[in-house]
PDB file of C-alpha atoms in Angstrom:
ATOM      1  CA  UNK A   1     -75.954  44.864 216.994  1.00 48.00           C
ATOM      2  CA  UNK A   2     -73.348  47.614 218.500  1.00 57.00           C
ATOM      3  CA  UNK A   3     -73.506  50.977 216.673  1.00 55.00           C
ATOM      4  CA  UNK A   4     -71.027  52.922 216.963  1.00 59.00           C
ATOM      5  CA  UNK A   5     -71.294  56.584 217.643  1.00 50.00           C
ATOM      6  CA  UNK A   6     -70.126  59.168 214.477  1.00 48.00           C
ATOM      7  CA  UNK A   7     -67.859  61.092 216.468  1.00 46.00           C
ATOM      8  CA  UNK A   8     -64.199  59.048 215.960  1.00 45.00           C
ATOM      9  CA  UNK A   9     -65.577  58.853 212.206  1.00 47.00           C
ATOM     10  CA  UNK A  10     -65.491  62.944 211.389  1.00 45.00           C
ATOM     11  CA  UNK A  11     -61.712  62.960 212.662  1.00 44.00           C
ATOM     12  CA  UNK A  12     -60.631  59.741 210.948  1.00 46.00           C
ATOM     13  CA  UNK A  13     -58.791  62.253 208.138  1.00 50.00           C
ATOM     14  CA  UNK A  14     -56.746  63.990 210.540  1.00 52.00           C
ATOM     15  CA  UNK A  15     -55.356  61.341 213.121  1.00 62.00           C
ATOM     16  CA  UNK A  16     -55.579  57.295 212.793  1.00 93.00           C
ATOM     17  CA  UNK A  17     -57.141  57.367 216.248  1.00 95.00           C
ATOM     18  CA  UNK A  18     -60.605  57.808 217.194  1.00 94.00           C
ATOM     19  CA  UNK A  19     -63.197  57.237 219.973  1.00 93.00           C
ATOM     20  CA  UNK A  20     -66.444  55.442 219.080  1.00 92.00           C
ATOM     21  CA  UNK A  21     -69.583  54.544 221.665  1.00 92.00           C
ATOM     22  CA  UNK A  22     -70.780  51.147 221.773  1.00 94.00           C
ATOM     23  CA  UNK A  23     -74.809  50.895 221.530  1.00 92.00           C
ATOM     24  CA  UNK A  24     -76.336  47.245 221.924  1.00 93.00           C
ATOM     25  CA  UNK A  25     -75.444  43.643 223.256  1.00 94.00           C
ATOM     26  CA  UNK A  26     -73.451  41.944 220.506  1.00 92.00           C
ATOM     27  CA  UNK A  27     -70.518  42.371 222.217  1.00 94.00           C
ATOM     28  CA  UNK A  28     -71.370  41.341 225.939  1.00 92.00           C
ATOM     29  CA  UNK A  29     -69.893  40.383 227.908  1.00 91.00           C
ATOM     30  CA  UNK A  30     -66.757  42.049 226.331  1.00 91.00           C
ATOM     31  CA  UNK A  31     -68.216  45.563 225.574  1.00 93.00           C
ATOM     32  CA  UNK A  32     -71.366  46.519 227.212  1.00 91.00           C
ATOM     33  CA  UNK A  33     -73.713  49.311 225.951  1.00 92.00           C
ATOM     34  CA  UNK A  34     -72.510  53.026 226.988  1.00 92.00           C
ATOM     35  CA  UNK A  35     -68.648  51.774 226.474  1.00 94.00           C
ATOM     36  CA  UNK A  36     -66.101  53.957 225.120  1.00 95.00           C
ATOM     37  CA  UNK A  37     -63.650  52.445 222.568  1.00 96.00           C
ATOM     38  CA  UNK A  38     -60.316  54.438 221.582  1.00 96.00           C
ATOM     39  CA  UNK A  39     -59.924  52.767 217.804  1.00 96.00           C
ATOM     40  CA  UNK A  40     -57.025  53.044 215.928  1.00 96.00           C
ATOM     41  CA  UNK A  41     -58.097  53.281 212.242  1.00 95.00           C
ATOM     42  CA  UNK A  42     -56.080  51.752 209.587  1.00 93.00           C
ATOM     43  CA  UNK A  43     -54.433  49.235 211.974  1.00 92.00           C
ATOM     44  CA  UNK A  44     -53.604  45.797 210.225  1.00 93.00           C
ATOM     45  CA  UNK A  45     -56.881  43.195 211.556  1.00 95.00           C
ATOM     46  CA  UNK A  46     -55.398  40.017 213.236  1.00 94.00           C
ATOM     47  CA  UNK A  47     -57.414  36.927 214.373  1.00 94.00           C
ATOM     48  CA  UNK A  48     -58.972  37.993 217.420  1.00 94.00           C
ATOM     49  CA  UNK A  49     -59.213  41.175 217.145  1.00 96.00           C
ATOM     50  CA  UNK A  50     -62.324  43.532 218.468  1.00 96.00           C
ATOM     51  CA  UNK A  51     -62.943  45.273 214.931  1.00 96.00           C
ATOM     52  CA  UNK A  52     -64.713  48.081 213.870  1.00 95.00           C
ATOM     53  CA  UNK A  53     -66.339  48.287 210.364  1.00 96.00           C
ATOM     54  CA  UNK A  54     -68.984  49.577 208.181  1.00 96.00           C
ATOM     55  CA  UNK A  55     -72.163  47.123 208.064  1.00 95.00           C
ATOM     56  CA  UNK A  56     -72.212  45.743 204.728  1.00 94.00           C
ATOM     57  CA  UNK A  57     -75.832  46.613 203.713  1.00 94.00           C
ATOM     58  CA  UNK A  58     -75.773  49.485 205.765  1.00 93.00           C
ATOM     59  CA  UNK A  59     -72.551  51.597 204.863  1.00 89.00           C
ATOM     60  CA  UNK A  60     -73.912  54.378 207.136  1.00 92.00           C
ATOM     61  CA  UNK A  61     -73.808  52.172 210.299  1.00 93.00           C
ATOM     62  CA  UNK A  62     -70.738  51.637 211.767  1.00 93.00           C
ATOM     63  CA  UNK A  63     -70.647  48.365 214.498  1.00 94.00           C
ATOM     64  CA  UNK A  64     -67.671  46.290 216.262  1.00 95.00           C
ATOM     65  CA  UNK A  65     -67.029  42.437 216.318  1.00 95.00           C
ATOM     66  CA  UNK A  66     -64.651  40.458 216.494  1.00 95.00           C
ATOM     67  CA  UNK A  67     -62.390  39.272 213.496  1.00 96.00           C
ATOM     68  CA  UNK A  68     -62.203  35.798 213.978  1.00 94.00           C
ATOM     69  CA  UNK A  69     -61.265  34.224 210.344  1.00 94.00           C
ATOM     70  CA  UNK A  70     -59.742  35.283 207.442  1.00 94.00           C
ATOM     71  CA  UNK A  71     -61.978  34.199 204.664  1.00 95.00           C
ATOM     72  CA  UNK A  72     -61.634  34.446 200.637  1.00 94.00           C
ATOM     73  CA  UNK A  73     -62.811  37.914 200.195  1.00 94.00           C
ATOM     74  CA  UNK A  74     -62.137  39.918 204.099  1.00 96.00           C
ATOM     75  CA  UNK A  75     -63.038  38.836 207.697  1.00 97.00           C
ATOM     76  CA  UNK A  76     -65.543  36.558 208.952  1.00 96.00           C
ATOM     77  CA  UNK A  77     -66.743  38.634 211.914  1.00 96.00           C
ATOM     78  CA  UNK A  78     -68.789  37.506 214.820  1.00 95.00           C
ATOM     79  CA  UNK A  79     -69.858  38.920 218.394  1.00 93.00           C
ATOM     80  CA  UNK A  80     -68.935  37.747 221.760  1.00 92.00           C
ATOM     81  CA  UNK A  81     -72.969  37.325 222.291  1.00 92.00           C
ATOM     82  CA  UNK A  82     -73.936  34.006 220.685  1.00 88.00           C
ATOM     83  CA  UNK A  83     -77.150  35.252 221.238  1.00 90.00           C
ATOM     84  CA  UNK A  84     -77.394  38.584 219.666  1.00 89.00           C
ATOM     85  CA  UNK A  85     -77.042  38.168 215.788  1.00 84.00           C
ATOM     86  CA  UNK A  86     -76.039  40.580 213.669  1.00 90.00           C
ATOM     87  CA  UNK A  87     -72.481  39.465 212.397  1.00 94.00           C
ATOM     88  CA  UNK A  88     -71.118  37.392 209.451  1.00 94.00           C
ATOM     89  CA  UNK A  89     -73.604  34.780 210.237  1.00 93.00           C
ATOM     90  CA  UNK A  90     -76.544  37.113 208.825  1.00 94.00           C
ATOM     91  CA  UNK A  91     -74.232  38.983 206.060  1.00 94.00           C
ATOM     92  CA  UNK A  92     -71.298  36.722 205.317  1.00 95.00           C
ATOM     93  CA  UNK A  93     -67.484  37.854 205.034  1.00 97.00           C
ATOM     94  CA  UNK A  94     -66.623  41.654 205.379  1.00 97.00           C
ATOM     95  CA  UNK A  95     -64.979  43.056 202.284  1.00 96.00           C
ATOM     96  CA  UNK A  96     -61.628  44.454 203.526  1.00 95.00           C
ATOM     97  CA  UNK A  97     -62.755  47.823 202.326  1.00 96.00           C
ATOM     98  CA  UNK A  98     -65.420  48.091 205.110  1.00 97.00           C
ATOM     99  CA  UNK A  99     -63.335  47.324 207.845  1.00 96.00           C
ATOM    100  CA  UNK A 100     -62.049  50.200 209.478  1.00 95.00           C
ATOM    101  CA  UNK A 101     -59.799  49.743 212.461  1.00 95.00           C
ATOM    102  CA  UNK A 102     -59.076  47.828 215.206  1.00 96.00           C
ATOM    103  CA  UNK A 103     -60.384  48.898 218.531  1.00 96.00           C
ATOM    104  CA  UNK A 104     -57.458  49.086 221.311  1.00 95.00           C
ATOM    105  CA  UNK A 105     -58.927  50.325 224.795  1.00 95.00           C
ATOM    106  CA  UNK A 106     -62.479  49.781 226.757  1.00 95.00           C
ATOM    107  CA  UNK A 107     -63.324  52.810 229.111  1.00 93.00           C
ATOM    108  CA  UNK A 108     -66.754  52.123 231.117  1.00 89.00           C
ATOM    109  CA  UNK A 109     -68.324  55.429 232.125  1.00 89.00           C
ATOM    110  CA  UNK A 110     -69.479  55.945 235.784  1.00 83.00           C
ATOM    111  CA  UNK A 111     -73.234  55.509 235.691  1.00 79.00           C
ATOM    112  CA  UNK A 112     -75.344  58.522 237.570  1.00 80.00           C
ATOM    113  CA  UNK A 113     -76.411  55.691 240.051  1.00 74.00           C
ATOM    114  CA  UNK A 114     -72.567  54.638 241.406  1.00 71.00           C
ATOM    115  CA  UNK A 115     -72.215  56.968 244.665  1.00 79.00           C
ATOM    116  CA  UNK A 116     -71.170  54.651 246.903  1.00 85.00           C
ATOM    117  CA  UNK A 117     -67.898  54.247 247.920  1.00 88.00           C
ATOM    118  CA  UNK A 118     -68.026  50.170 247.211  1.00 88.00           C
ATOM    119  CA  UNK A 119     -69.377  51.195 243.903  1.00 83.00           C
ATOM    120  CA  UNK A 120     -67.187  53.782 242.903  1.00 85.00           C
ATOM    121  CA  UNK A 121     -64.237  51.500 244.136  1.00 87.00           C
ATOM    122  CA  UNK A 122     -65.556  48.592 241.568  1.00 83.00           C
ATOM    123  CA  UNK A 123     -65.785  51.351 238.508  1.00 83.00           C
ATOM    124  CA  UNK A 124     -62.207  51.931 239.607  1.00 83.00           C
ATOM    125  CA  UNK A 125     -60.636  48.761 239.146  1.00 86.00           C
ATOM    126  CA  UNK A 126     -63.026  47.914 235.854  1.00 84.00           C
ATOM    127  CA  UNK A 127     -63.710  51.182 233.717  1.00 88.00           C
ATOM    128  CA  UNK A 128     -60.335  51.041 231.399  1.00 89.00           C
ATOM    129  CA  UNK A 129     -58.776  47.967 230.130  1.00 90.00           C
ATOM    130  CA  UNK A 130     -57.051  47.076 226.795  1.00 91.00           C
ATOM    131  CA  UNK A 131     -58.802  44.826 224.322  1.00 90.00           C
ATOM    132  CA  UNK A 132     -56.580  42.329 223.499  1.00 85.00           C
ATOM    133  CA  UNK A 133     -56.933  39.765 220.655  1.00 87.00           C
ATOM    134  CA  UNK A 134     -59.453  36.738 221.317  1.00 79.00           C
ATOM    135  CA  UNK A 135     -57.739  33.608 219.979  1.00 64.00           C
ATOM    136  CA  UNK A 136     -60.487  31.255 221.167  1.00 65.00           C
ATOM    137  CA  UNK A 137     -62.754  32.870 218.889  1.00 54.00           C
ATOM    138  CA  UNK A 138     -61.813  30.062 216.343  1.00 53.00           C
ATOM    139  CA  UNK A 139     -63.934  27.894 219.100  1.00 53.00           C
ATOM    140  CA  UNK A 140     -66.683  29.858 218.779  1.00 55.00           C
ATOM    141  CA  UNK A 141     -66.650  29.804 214.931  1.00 56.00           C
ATOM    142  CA  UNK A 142     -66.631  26.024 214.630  1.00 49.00           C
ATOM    143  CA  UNK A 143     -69.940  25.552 217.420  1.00 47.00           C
ATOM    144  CA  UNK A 144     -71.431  27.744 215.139  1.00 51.00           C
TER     145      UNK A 144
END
């Protein structure tokens, strides 16, 4: 299950933005580990969107999914990896309380072993994009 790194969390007072490292596979092949997320805290959650929120039995631990349904009592939240666990299929809906902020914008660090110049031109075109809302994550929620 992603964790998210503390460091958006201590400015969340001062600014509604924030930046937040992804840690695990929950996510793939949307987010991979080492990703950088620029959140915007407080941001209204839509269907689709990559989320970021508290886990519910571990307040301390912050992780991303995707909203995918809104359910009697917050989000139903799931990741991109089927595969993976750790989403509303193990702890159920999301409270709206613990949900924190929508995550906007993916930035992929260069990795110590990209020298190349075909490697470093693939990091190029790849290492930033926008997250943008998943609609077909309905699809995902009824195969489930």
């Amino acid at each position: 299950m992603p964790e998210l790194s503390q460091e958006g969390e201590r400015g969340r007072a001062a600014a509604p933005w924030g930046l937040a490292e992804v840690t695990g596979p929950s996510m793939v092949p949307t987010l991979q580990h080492g990703d950088r997320l620029l959140v915007r805290y407080g941001a209204a959650v839509r269907q689709g969107d990559v989320v970021v929120l508290r886990h519910p039995f571990q307040q301390d631990l912050l992780v991303v999914k995707r909203a995918v349904e809104r359910r009697e009592g917050g989000w139903w939240v799931l990741g991109d990896n089927p595969y993976a666990g750790g989403d509303s299929t193990d702890y159920g809906v999301v409270p709206d309380e613990l949900v924190l902020g929508t995550a906007r914008f993916r930035y992929r660090p260069l990795r110590p072993g990209q020298r190349s110049p075909l490697a470093l031109a693939r990091w190029a075109v790849s290492a930033a994009r926008p997250l943008l809302p998943d609609r077909s994550a309905s699809r995902r929620l009824r195969a489930r």
